[in-house]
């Protein structure tokens, strides 16, 4: 390759004292089916300098040892290609790695960065299935990195525009760059395995670089605060003023809606957002997702279409509660709060921009009114899709199984459940407790062979298998906007013990459920999932929970019958179709 002709791609390998692995990485790059590249190897001050065989497309740059941030920065500054890709010194690319990423960027000139997936190799074992495959979502990226440098190709100019790599970082330098790029550029994911990633104890992902993580995280939060609400939601800002509502956009035969909600399947807001959106669309509503930088999730591509005007009803469902980012004259906001003291900024935002406020339970109506919300408020429940949570056949074993799932935090009352279980049942009794948390929750992991703790995301099939193992579901929450997991468990035929306050009180029925007593206490600013709660919330009655758990254990047949009745009631009365019909009827009134 002539030095006077810049290559299309610059490939960067940063290395430090990994001579034994480096050659495999180099070989995997040189074997690419796309050959218009230069390979830049940054030797970050290895104890024994790196040596490479002569190759016209390889440039070796030796530096003093300053760490990965400095090494990546050195490589990016030296790059001459239009596009840049990275191969770590302990990983290997598949032969079509560069061609796949390059083709995507060429076909999508508005995209600045694209990333694929990695097969993970652990302890030298053959590659396992792809461990991380996330559709691009800027909000999710703000909480942790799921874009690995080895899977990335980006436009060199886009990275340099935001300042390139932070050379002071000893870890998470790639995450830091992606976050800065995400604020001004479009990033996209393609679900194709293009890399073999070797996981070992020396990986950054296996390390404990919390100081670097916190630095990157908080720097991003400060940037978001300066950029304003639109960037926090990945909405593409528009300088236009609020558009007056056009009545012709909502009338019989033509109903158009602008929609903004979380659509991630692995969290509560995202699951509800997905179900609501499709249920409303099934009512004949033409839905357009408000223009965002996020990638369209699979199955929702047809809702991501150009928005020519804002003069329609806008629907907003997001835990950040900033409906004013929609430039619609008539906005329906849906949110909740799990204690009696609704944050003041929520109240102010609702009062200044919302036409109709939805909350998922009557307790929320009362709290929102008491805290100063002046716009009309209505209860809009959550629902269940019976085909996703069908009545399950359970072969009850000799071991009676209590269980729960959710995003564990102090608000969920899991501490009360564990204490009640351990105090009520002796080791000789045939009982066990299965607990599944969507995230790690070390505070609830106890040294008791009868208690099994599972963390991490479960797909639908795995979740149904988990529920099938249970004899009863327990939801001892201190506060719930709705408590959808309880309704979903009932839909599969499980009897339910749940705190009879806030959300669960909407769907509990003494004919087929077990209503857990409570008393209201000061929430005392307790933090749950990065949120502090003030005002009052429910303290589940510990003694009553023990009594109910003992009763269902000693009356398993009666409990099973209650579960069957609960499933029939949920399938009949608690569908997303019913919720969507209510929304459309309310939108009719707003439009008129």
Coordinates of C-alpha atoms in Angstrom, one line a residue:
X1 CA 0.0 0.0 0.0
X2 CA 1.4 3.4 -0.9
X3 CA 1.9 5.7 2.0
X4 CA 0.6 8.6 -0.2
X5 CA -2.9 7.0 -0.5
X6 CA -4.8 7.0 2.7
X7 CA -6.4 3.6 3.5
X8 CA -10.2 3.3 3.9
X9 CA -9.9 1.7 7.4
X10 CA -7.4 2.2 10.2
X11 CA -7.2 -0.9 12.5
X12 CA -5.8 -0.2 15.9
X13 CA -4.3 -2.9 18.3
X14 CA -3.1 -1.6 21.7
X15 CA -0.9 -4.1 23.6
X16 CA 1.0 -4.3 26.8
X17 CA 3.0 -7.4 27.9
X18 CA 0.8 -9.8 26.0
X19 CA 3.3 -11.1 23.4
X20 CA 1.9 -14.7 23.4
X21 CA -1.6 -13.6 22.4
X22 CA -0.8 -10.7 20.1
X23 CA 0.2 -12.6 17.1
X24 CA -3.2 -14.4 16.9
X25 CA -4.9 -11.0 17.0
X26 CA -2.7 -9.7 14.2
X27 CA -3.2 -12.8 12.1
X28 CA -7.0 -12.4 12.4
X29 CA -6.8 -8.9 11.1
X30 CA -4.5 -9.8 8.2
X31 CA -6.9 -12.5 7.1
X32 CA -9.8 -10.1 6.6
X33 CA -11.8 -10.4 3.3
X34 CA -11.7 -6.6 3.2
X35 CA -8.0 -5.6 2.7
X36 CA -8.1 -1.8 2.2
X37 CA -6.7 -1.0 5.7
X38 CA -3.7 0.0 7.6
X39 CA -2.8 -1.8 10.9
X40 CA -1.5 0.4 13.7
X41 CA 0.0 -1.4 16.7
X42 CA 0.5 0.7 19.8
X43 CA 3.0 -0.9 22.1
X44 CA 2.1 0.8 25.4
X45 CA 5.6 0.4 27.0
X46 CA 5.8 -3.4 27.2
X47 CA 8.7 -4.6 29.4
X48 CA 10.1 -6.4 26.2
X49 CA 9.3 -4.2 23.1
X50 CA 6.9 -5.8 20.7
X51 CA 8.3 -7.0 17.4
X52 CA 6.3 -7.7 14.3
X53 CA 7.2 -9.3 11.0
X54 CA 7.6 -6.9 8.2
X55 CA 4.3 -6.1 6.5
X56 CA 3.5 -3.1 4.3
X57 CA 0.2 -2.5 6.1
X58 CA 1.5 -2.5 9.6
X59 CA 2.8 0.5 11.6
X60 CA 4.3 -0.1 15.0
X61 CA 4.3 2.8 17.5
X62 CA 6.1 2.4 20.8
X63 CA 5.2 4.7 23.7
X64 CA 5.9 4.9 27.4
X65 CA 3.4 2.9 29.5
X66 CA 0.5 5.2 30.4
X67 CA -2.5 2.9 30.1
X68 CA -5.2 2.0 27.7
X69 CA -6.8 5.5 27.4
X70 CA -3.5 7.0 26.3
X71 CA -2.7 4.0 24.0
X72 CA -6.1 4.2 22.2
X73 CA -5.7 8.0 21.9
X74 CA -2.3 7.5 20.3
X75 CA -3.7 5.1 17.8
X76 CA -6.7 7.3 16.9
X77 CA -4.4 10.3 16.4
X78 CA -2.1 8.3 14.1
X79 CA -5.0 6.8 12.1
X80 CA -5.3 7.9 8.4
X81 CA -8.4 6.0 7.4
X82 CA -11.9 7.3 7.0
X83 CA -13.1 4.6 9.3
X84 CA -11.5 3.1 12.5
X85 CA -11.8 -0.3 14.0
X86 CA -10.2 -1.9 17.1
X87 CA -8.9 -5.4 17.7
X88 CA -7.7 -6.1 21.3
X89 CA -4.4 -8.0 21.8
X90 CA -6.2 -11.0 23.4
X91 CA -9.1 -11.3 20.9
X92 CA -9.6 -12.4 17.3
X93 CA -11.8 -11.2 14.5
X94 CA -13.8 -13.3 12.2
X95 CA -12.7 -13.0 8.5
X96 CA -15.8 -10.9 7.6
X97 CA -15.5 -8.5 10.5
X98 CA -14.4 -5.4 8.6
X99 CA -16.5 -6.1 5.5
X100 CA -19.7 -6.3 7.4
X101 CA -19.1 -3.1 9.4
X102 CA -17.8 -1.2 6.5
X103 CA -20.8 -2.1 4.3
X104 CA -23.2 -0.9 6.9
X105 CA -21.5 2.5 7.3
X106 CA -21.3 3.0 3.6
X107 CA -25.0 2.1 3.1
X108 CA -26.0 4.4 6.0
X109 CA -24.1 7.7 5.7
X110 CA -26.0 9.3 8.6
X111 CA -24.7 6.7 11.0
X112 CA -21.3 7.5 12.7
X113 CA -20.7 4.2 14.6
X114 CA -21.9 0.7 14.2
X115 CA -21.1 -2.3 16.4
X116 CA -21.7 -6.1 16.1
X117 CA -21.6 -8.9 18.6
X118 CA -18.9 -11.2 20.1
X119 CA -18.8 -14.8 20.9
X120 CA -17.1 -15.2 24.2
X121 CA -14.4 -17.7 24.9
X122 CA -13.8 -18.5 28.6
X123 CA -10.9 -20.6 30.0
X124 CA -9.9 -21.6 26.5
X125 CA -13.2 -23.4 25.8
X126 CA -14.8 -23.1 22.4
X127 CA -16.9 -19.9 21.8
X128 CA -20.1 -19.8 23.7
X129 CA -23.3 -18.1 22.4
X130 CA -23.2 -14.3 22.2
X131 CA -23.4 -13.0 25.8
X132 CA -24.2 -9.4 25.1
X133 CA -26.4 -8.3 22.2
X134 CA -28.1 -5.0 22.8
X135 CA -30.0 -2.9 20.3
X136 CA -28.6 0.7 20.6
X137 CA -30.3 2.7 23.4
X138 CA -28.6 5.8 24.5
X139 CA -30.3 5.9 27.9
X140 CA -29.3 2.4 28.7
X141 CA -25.7 3.1 27.6
X142 CA -25.6 5.8 30.2
X143 CA -25.8 3.2 33.0
X144 CA -23.1 0.8 31.7
X145 CA -21.1 -0.1 28.6
X146 CA -22.5 -2.8 26.3
X147 CA -20.6 -1.6 23.2
X148 CA -17.1 -3.3 23.2
X149 CA -14.4 -1.7 21.2
X150 CA -13.5 -4.9 19.4
X151 CA -17.0 -4.9 17.9
X152 CA -16.9 -1.3 16.7
X153 CA -16.3 0.6 13.5
X154 CA -16.8 4.4 13.5
X155 CA -16.0 7.3 11.3
X156 CA -12.7 8.8 12.4
X157 CA -14.0 12.4 12.0
X158 CA -16.9 11.7 14.4
X159 CA -14.7 10.5 17.2
X160 CA -12.2 13.4 16.7
X161 CA -15.1 15.9 16.7
X162 CA -16.0 15.0 20.3
X163 CA -12.4 15.0 21.5
X164 CA -11.3 11.4 20.9
X165 CA -10.3 9.1 23.8
X166 CA -9.6 10.5 27.3
X167 CA -5.9 9.6 27.7
X168 CA -6.1 9.8 31.5
X169 CA -8.5 6.9 31.8
X170 CA -7.1 3.5 32.8
X171 CA -10.4 1.7 32.0
X172 CA -13.7 2.4 30.3
X173 CA -12.1 4.8 27.8
X174 CA -14.2 3.3 25.1
X175 CA -17.4 3.7 27.0
X176 CA -16.5 7.3 27.7
X177 CA -16.0 8.0 23.9
X178 CA -19.2 6.3 22.9
X179 CA -21.2 8.4 25.5
X180 CA -19.8 11.6 24.1
X181 CA -20.4 10.5 20.5
X182 CA -24.0 9.5 21.4
X183 CA -24.9 13.1 22.2
X184 CA -24.2 14.4 18.7
X185 CA -24.1 11.3 16.5
X186 CA -26.2 8.3 15.6
X187 CA -25.0 4.9 16.8
X188 CA -26.4 1.5 15.6
X189 CA -26.2 -2.2 16.3
X190 CA -26.2 -5.1 14.0
X191 CA -26.9 -8.6 15.6
X192 CA -24.1 -10.4 13.8
X193 CA -21.2 -12.2 15.7
X194 CA -18.0 -10.8 14.2
X195 CA -15.5 -11.4 17.0
X196 CA -14.2 -14.0 19.4
X197 CA -13.7 -12.3 22.7
X198 CA -11.4 -14.1 25.2
X199 CA -12.6 -13.5 28.7
X200 CA -10.1 -13.9 31.5
X201 CA -9.2 -12.5 34.9
X202 CA -7.1 -9.7 33.4
X203 CA -10.0 -8.3 31.3
X204 CA -11.2 -4.8 32.2
X205 CA -14.7 -6.3 32.4
X206 CA -13.5 -8.7 35.1
X207 CA -11.6 -6.0 37.0
X208 CA -12.7 -3.7 39.8
X209 CA -12.0 -0.3 38.2
X210 CA -14.8 1.5 40.1
X211 CA -13.1 4.8 40.3
X212 CA -12.8 5.0 36.5
X213 CA -16.4 3.8 36.1
X214 CA -17.7 6.5 38.4
X215 CA -15.7 9.1 36.7
X216 CA -17.1 8.2 33.3
X217 CA -20.6 7.8 34.6
X218 CA -20.8 11.1 36.5
X219 CA -19.1 13.1 33.7
X220 CA -21.9 11.8 31.4
X221 CA -24.6 12.8 33.9
X222 CA -23.1 16.3 34.2
X223 CA -23.1 16.6 30.4
X224 CA -26.7 15.5 30.2
X225 CA -27.7 18.1 32.8
X226 CA -26.1 20.8 30.8
X227 CA -27.6 19.6 27.5
X228 CA -31.2 19.6 28.8
X229 CA -34.1 17.2 29.0
X230 CA -34.3 16.4 25.3
X231 CA -30.8 14.8 25.3
X232 CA -31.6 12.8 28.4
X233 CA -34.3 11.0 26.4
X234 CA -32.3 10.8 23.2
X235 CA -34.9 12.9 21.6
X236 CA -33.6 14.8 18.6
X237 CA -34.1 18.5 19.6
X238 CA -36.2 20.7 17.4
X239 CA -36.3 24.5 17.7
X240 CA -39.9 24.7 16.6
X241 CA -42.6 26.1 18.9
X242 CA -45.4 24.0 20.3
X243 CA -47.7 22.9 17.4
X244 CA -51.4 23.7 17.8
X245 CA -53.5 20.6 17.8
X246 CA -55.1 19.7 14.5
X247 CA -58.6 18.0 15.2
X248 CA -58.4 16.3 11.8
X249 CA -55.6 14.0 13.2
X250 CA -58.0 12.3 15.6
X251 CA -61.4 11.6 14.3
X252 CA -63.3 8.5 13.1
X253 CA -61.3 6.8 10.4
X254 CA -58.1 8.8 11.1
X255 CA -56.4 8.6 14.5
X256 CA -52.8 9.6 14.6
X257 CA -50.6 9.6 17.8
X258 CA -47.1 10.7 18.6
X259 CA -45.5 8.3 21.1
X260 CA -42.5 8.5 23.4
X261 CA -41.8 5.6 25.8
X262 CA -39.1 3.2 26.9
X263 CA -39.1 0.1 24.7
X264 CA -36.4 -2.0 26.3
X265 CA -37.8 -5.5 27.0
X266 CA -35.6 -6.1 30.1
X267 CA -37.2 -3.6 32.4
X268 CA -40.7 -2.8 33.7
X269 CA -41.3 0.5 31.9
X270 CA -40.0 -1.0 28.6
X271 CA -42.2 -4.1 28.9
X272 CA -45.3 -2.0 29.6
X273 CA -44.4 0.5 26.8
X274 CA -44.1 -2.3 24.3
X275 CA -47.5 -3.8 25.2
X276 CA -49.3 -0.5 25.4
X277 CA -48.0 0.6 22.0
X278 CA -49.0 -2.5 20.2
X279 CA -52.4 -2.7 21.9
X280 CA -53.2 0.9 20.9
X281 CA -52.0 0.3 17.4
X282 CA -54.3 -2.7 17.2
X283 CA -57.2 -0.3 17.8
X284 CA -56.5 1.2 14.5
X285 CA -54.3 4.1 15.7
X286 CA -51.5 5.3 13.4
X287 CA -48.5 5.7 15.8
X288 CA -45.3 7.5 15.1
X289 CA -42.4 7.3 17.6
X290 CA -41.1 10.8 18.5
X291 CA -37.8 11.3 16.7
X292 CA -35.0 9.9 18.8
X293 CA -31.4 8.9 18.3
X294 CA -32.3 5.3 19.4
X295 CA -32.4 2.3 17.2
X296 CA -35.7 0.8 16.4
X297 CA -36.1 -2.5 18.4
X298 CA -37.0 -5.6 16.4
X299 CA -40.7 -5.8 15.8
X300 CA -41.2 -2.0 16.2
X301 CA -39.5 -0.7 13.0
X302 CA -42.8 0.4 11.4
X303 CA -43.4 2.9 14.2
X304 CA -40.0 4.6 13.6
X305 CA -40.9 6.8 10.7
X306 CA -40.4 10.5 9.8
X307 CA -42.5 12.9 11.8
X308 CA -43.6 15.8 9.6
X309 CA -45.5 17.7 12.2
X310 CA -46.3 17.8 15.9
X311 CA -49.9 18.8 15.6
X312 CA -51.3 15.5 17.0
X313 CA -51.9 14.1 20.5
X314 CA -48.7 13.2 22.2
X315 CA -48.4 10.3 24.6
X316 CA -45.4 10.2 27.0
X317 CA -44.4 7.3 29.3
X318 CA -40.9 7.5 30.8
X319 CA -39.6 7.3 34.4
X320 CA -37.8 10.7 34.0
X321 CA -41.2 12.5 33.7
X322 CA -40.4 15.2 31.2
X323 CA -43.4 15.2 28.9
X324 CA -42.7 18.8 27.8
X325 CA -40.0 17.5 25.5
X326 CA -42.9 16.6 23.1
X327 CA -43.8 19.7 21.1
X328 CA -47.5 18.8 21.1
X329 CA -50.3 21.1 22.3
X330 CA -52.2 18.2 23.9
X331 CA -50.1 15.7 25.9
X332 CA -51.1 12.6 27.8
X333 CA -48.6 11.7 30.4
X334 CA -48.4 8.3 32.2
X335 CA -46.2 8.0 35.3
X336 CA -46.3 6.7 38.9
X337 CA -44.8 7.1 42.3
X338 CA -44.3 4.5 45.0
X339 CA -44.7 6.7 48.1
X340 CA -47.2 9.4 49.1
X341 CA -44.8 12.3 48.5
X342 CA -44.5 12.9 44.7
X343 CA -41.4 14.8 43.7
X344 CA -42.0 18.5 43.3
X345 CA -40.3 18.6 39.9
X346 CA -42.7 15.9 38.7
X347 CA -45.7 18.0 39.8
X348 CA -44.4 21.2 38.2
X349 CA -43.6 19.4 34.9
X350 CA -47.1 17.9 34.8
X351 CA -48.9 21.1 35.6
X352 CA -47.1 23.1 32.9
X353 CA -47.4 20.7 30.0
X354 CA -49.9 17.9 30.4
X355 CA -53.6 17.7 29.3
X356 CA -54.4 14.4 31.0
X357 CA -52.3 12.6 33.6
X358 CA -52.5 8.8 33.9
X359 CA -51.5 6.9 37.0
X360 CA -51.8 3.1 37.5
X361 CA -53.7 3.1 40.8
X362 CA -56.1 5.0 43.0
X363 CA -53.5 5.6 45.7
X364 CA -51.5 7.5 43.1
X365 CA -54.5 9.6 42.2
X366 CA -54.8 10.7 45.8
X367 CA -51.0 11.3 46.3
X368 CA -50.7 13.3 43.0
X369 CA -53.7 15.5 44.0
X370 CA -52.4 16.0 47.5
X371 CA -49.0 17.0 46.2
X372 CA -50.4 19.7 43.9
X373 CA -51.2 18.2 40.5
X374 CA -54.0 20.4 39.0
X375 CA -54.6 18.7 35.7
X376 CA -57.2 15.9 35.3
X377 CA -56.0 12.6 36.6
X378 CA -57.3 9.1 35.7
X379 CA -56.3 5.6 36.6
X380 CA -54.9 3.5 33.8
X381 CA -54.0 0.0 34.8
X382 CA -51.4 -2.3 33.4
X383 CA -52.5 -5.5 31.8
X384 CA -51.4 -9.0 30.8
X385 CA -51.1 -10.7 27.4
X386 CA -52.6 -14.2 28.1
X387 CA -50.5 -15.7 25.3
X388 CA -47.3 -14.5 27.0
X389 CA -48.4 -15.6 30.5
X390 CA -50.7 -18.6 29.9
X391 CA -52.1 -20.9 32.5
X392 CA -49.3 -23.3 33.3
X393 CA -49.5 -27.0 34.2
X394 CA -47.8 -27.5 37.5
X395 CA -46.7 -30.9 38.8
X396 CA -46.5 -30.0 42.4
X397 CA -43.5 -31.7 44.1
X398 CA -43.2 -32.7 47.8
X399 CA -41.3 -29.5 48.4
X400 CA -43.6 -26.5 48.6
X401 CA -42.1 -23.6 46.7
X402 CA -42.5 -19.9 47.6
X403 CA -41.2 -17.5 45.0
X404 CA -40.9 -13.9 43.8
X405 CA -39.2 -12.0 41.0
X406 CA -38.5 -8.3 40.2
X407 CA -35.9 -5.7 40.5
X408 CA -34.9 -6.2 44.1
X409 CA -34.5 -3.1 46.3
X410 CA -35.6 -2.0 49.8
X411 CA -38.9 -0.9 48.3
X412 CA -39.8 -4.5 47.3
X413 CA -39.8 -5.8 50.9
X414 CA -37.6 -8.8 50.1
X415 CA -36.0 -8.5 53.5
X416 CA -39.4 -9.1 55.2
X417 CA -40.0 -12.1 52.9
X418 CA -36.6 -13.7 53.7
X419 CA -37.0 -13.1 57.5
X420 CA -40.6 -14.4 57.5
X421 CA -39.6 -17.6 55.6
X422 CA -36.6 -18.4 57.8
X423 CA -38.5 -17.7 61.0
X424 CA -41.6 -19.6 60.1
X425 CA -40.2 -22.8 58.7
X426 CA -37.8 -25.1 60.3
X427 CA -35.0 -26.8 58.2
X428 CA -36.9 -30.1 58.5
X429 CA -40.0 -28.8 56.7
X430 CA -40.3 -29.4 52.9
X431 CA -40.2 -25.8 51.8
X432 CA -38.0 -23.7 49.6
X433 CA -37.9 -20.0 48.5
X434 CA -36.9 -19.1 44.9
X435 CA -36.0 -15.4 44.3
X436 CA -35.2 -13.9 40.9
X437 CA -33.8 -10.4 40.7
X438 CA -33.3 -8.6 37.4
X439 CA -30.0 -7.2 38.7
X440 CA -27.4 -8.2 41.3
X441 CA -28.7 -7.8 44.8
X442 CA -26.1 -9.1 47.2
X443 CA -28.0 -7.8 50.2
X444 CA -30.6 -10.5 49.8
X445 CA -28.3 -13.4 49.2
X446 CA -28.3 -15.5 52.4
X447 CA -26.5 -18.7 53.5
X448 CA -29.5 -20.9 53.5
X449 CA -29.7 -24.0 51.3
X450 CA -33.5 -23.7 51.1
X451 CA -33.2 -20.3 49.5
X452 CA -32.1 -20.0 45.9
X453 CA -31.2 -16.6 44.5
X454 CA -31.1 -15.9 40.7
X455 CA -30.0 -12.6 39.2
X456 CA -29.9 -11.4 35.6
X457 CA -32.2 -11.0 32.7
X458 CA -34.5 -13.9 31.8
X459 CA -36.1 -14.3 28.5
X460 CA -39.8 -15.1 28.3
X461 CA -39.3 -18.9 28.1
X462 CA -37.0 -19.0 31.1
X463 CA -39.3 -16.8 33.1
X464 CA -42.3 -19.1 32.5
X465 CA -40.1 -22.1 33.6
X466 CA -39.3 -20.2 36.8
X467 CA -42.9 -19.5 37.5
X468 CA -43.9 -23.1 36.7
X469 CA -41.7 -24.2 39.6
X470 CA -43.6 -22.1 42.2
X471 CA -46.6 -23.0 44.3
X472 CA -47.3 -19.4 45.3
X473 CA -46.0 -15.9 44.4
X474 CA -45.3 -13.3 47.1
X475 CA -45.1 -9.6 46.6
X476 CA -44.5 -7.9 50.0
X477 CA -43.8 -4.5 48.6
X478 CA -43.6 -1.3 50.5
X479 CA -44.8 0.6 47.5
X480 CA -45.7 -0.2 43.9
X481 CA -47.0 2.0 41.1
X482 CA -48.8 -1.1 39.9
X483 CA -46.8 -4.3 40.6
X484 CA -47.2 -5.9 37.2
X485 CA -45.2 -9.0 38.2
X486 CA -47.9 -10.0 40.6
X487 CA -50.6 -9.9 37.9
X488 CA -48.4 -11.8 35.5
X489 CA -47.8 -14.5 38.1
X490 CA -51.6 -14.8 38.7
X491 CA -52.1 -15.1 35.0
X492 CA -50.1 -18.4 35.0
X493 CA -52.3 -19.8 37.7
X494 CA -50.3 -18.9 40.8
X495 CA -52.1 -17.7 44.0
X496 CA -50.7 -14.4 45.2
X497 CA -49.8 -12.9 48.6
X498 CA -49.3 -9.2 48.2
X499 CA -49.3 -6.0 50.2
X500 CA -52.8 -4.6 50.0
X501 CA -51.7 -1.0 49.3
X502 CA -51.0 1.1 46.2
X503 CA -50.8 -0.9 42.9
X504 CA -51.5 -4.5 43.9
X505 CA -54.7 -3.4 45.8
X506 CA -56.2 -2.7 42.3
X507 CA -56.1 -6.4 41.2
X508 CA -56.2 -8.3 44.5
X509 CA -59.4 -10.1 45.2
X510 CA -60.1 -12.0 48.5
X511 CA -61.8 -14.7 46.4
X512 CA -58.6 -15.8 44.8
X513 CA -55.8 -13.8 46.5
X514 CA -54.2 -13.3 49.9
X515 CA -54.3 -9.7 51.0
X516 CA -51.3 -8.9 53.2
X517 CA -51.9 -6.4 56.0
X518 CA -49.7 -3.4 56.4
X519 CA -49.3 -0.1 58.2
X520 CA -48.0 3.2 56.8
X521 CA -44.6 4.4 57.9
X522 CA -42.2 7.2 57.0
X523 CA -40.1 6.2 54.0
X524 CA -37.2 8.2 55.5
X525 CA -35.5 8.9 52.2
X526 CA -34.6 5.2 51.7
X527 CA -32.9 4.7 48.4
X528 CA -34.2 2.1 45.9
X529 CA -32.9 1.8 42.4
X530 CA -31.2 5.2 42.5
X531 CA -34.3 6.9 43.8
X532 CA -34.9 8.2 47.3
X533 CA -38.4 8.0 48.7
X534 CA -40.0 10.4 51.2
X535 CA -43.5 10.7 52.6
X536 CA -45.3 7.5 53.6
X537 CA -45.3 4.0 52.3
X538 CA -46.5 0.6 53.5
X539 CA -44.6 -1.6 55.9
X540 CA -45.9 -5.2 55.2
X541 CA -47.1 -7.0 58.4
X542 CA -44.4 -9.5 59.2
X543 CA -46.5 -11.6 61.5
X544 CA -49.4 -11.7 59.0
X545 CA -47.0 -12.7 56.2
X546 CA -45.8 -15.6 58.4
X547 CA -49.4 -16.6 59.0
X548 CA -50.4 -16.5 55.3
X549 CA -47.3 -18.5 54.3
X550 CA -48.0 -21.1 56.9
X551 CA -51.6 -21.4 55.8
X552 CA -50.9 -21.9 52.1
X553 CA -48.2 -24.4 53.0
X554 CA -50.7 -26.4 55.0
X555 CA -53.5 -26.0 52.5
X556 CA -51.8 -26.5 49.1
X557 CA -54.9 -27.8 47.3
X558 CA -57.0 -24.7 48.4
X559 CA -54.1 -22.5 47.3
X560 CA -53.9 -24.2 43.9
X561 CA -57.6 -23.7 43.4
X562 CA -57.3 -20.0 44.2
X563 CA -54.5 -19.7 41.6
X564 CA -56.8 -21.3 38.9
X565 CA -59.5 -18.8 39.8
X566 CA -57.1 -15.9 39.7
X567 CA -55.9 -16.9 36.2
X568 CA -59.4 -17.0 34.8
X569 CA -60.2 -13.6 36.2
X570 CA -56.9 -12.1 34.9
X571 CA -57.4 -13.5 31.4
X572 CA -60.9 -12.2 31.3
X573 CA -60.6 -8.7 32.9
X574 CA -57.0 -7.6 32.8
X575 CA -56.0 -7.6 29.1
X576 CA -54.0 -4.9 27.3
X577 CA -56.9 -4.7 24.9
X578 CA -59.1 -3.3 27.6
X579 CA -56.5 -0.8 28.6
X580 CA -56.0 0.3 25.0
X581 CA -59.7 0.8 24.5
X582 CA -59.8 3.0 27.6
X583 CA -57.0 5.1 26.2
X584 CA -58.7 5.6 22.8
X585 CA -61.9 6.7 24.5
X586 CA -60.0 9.2 26.6
X587 CA -58.2 10.5 23.5
X588 CA -61.6 10.9 21.9
X589 CA -62.5 13.3 24.7
X590 CA -59.2 15.2 24.5
X591 CA -59.6 15.6 20.7
X592 CA -63.1 17.0 21.0

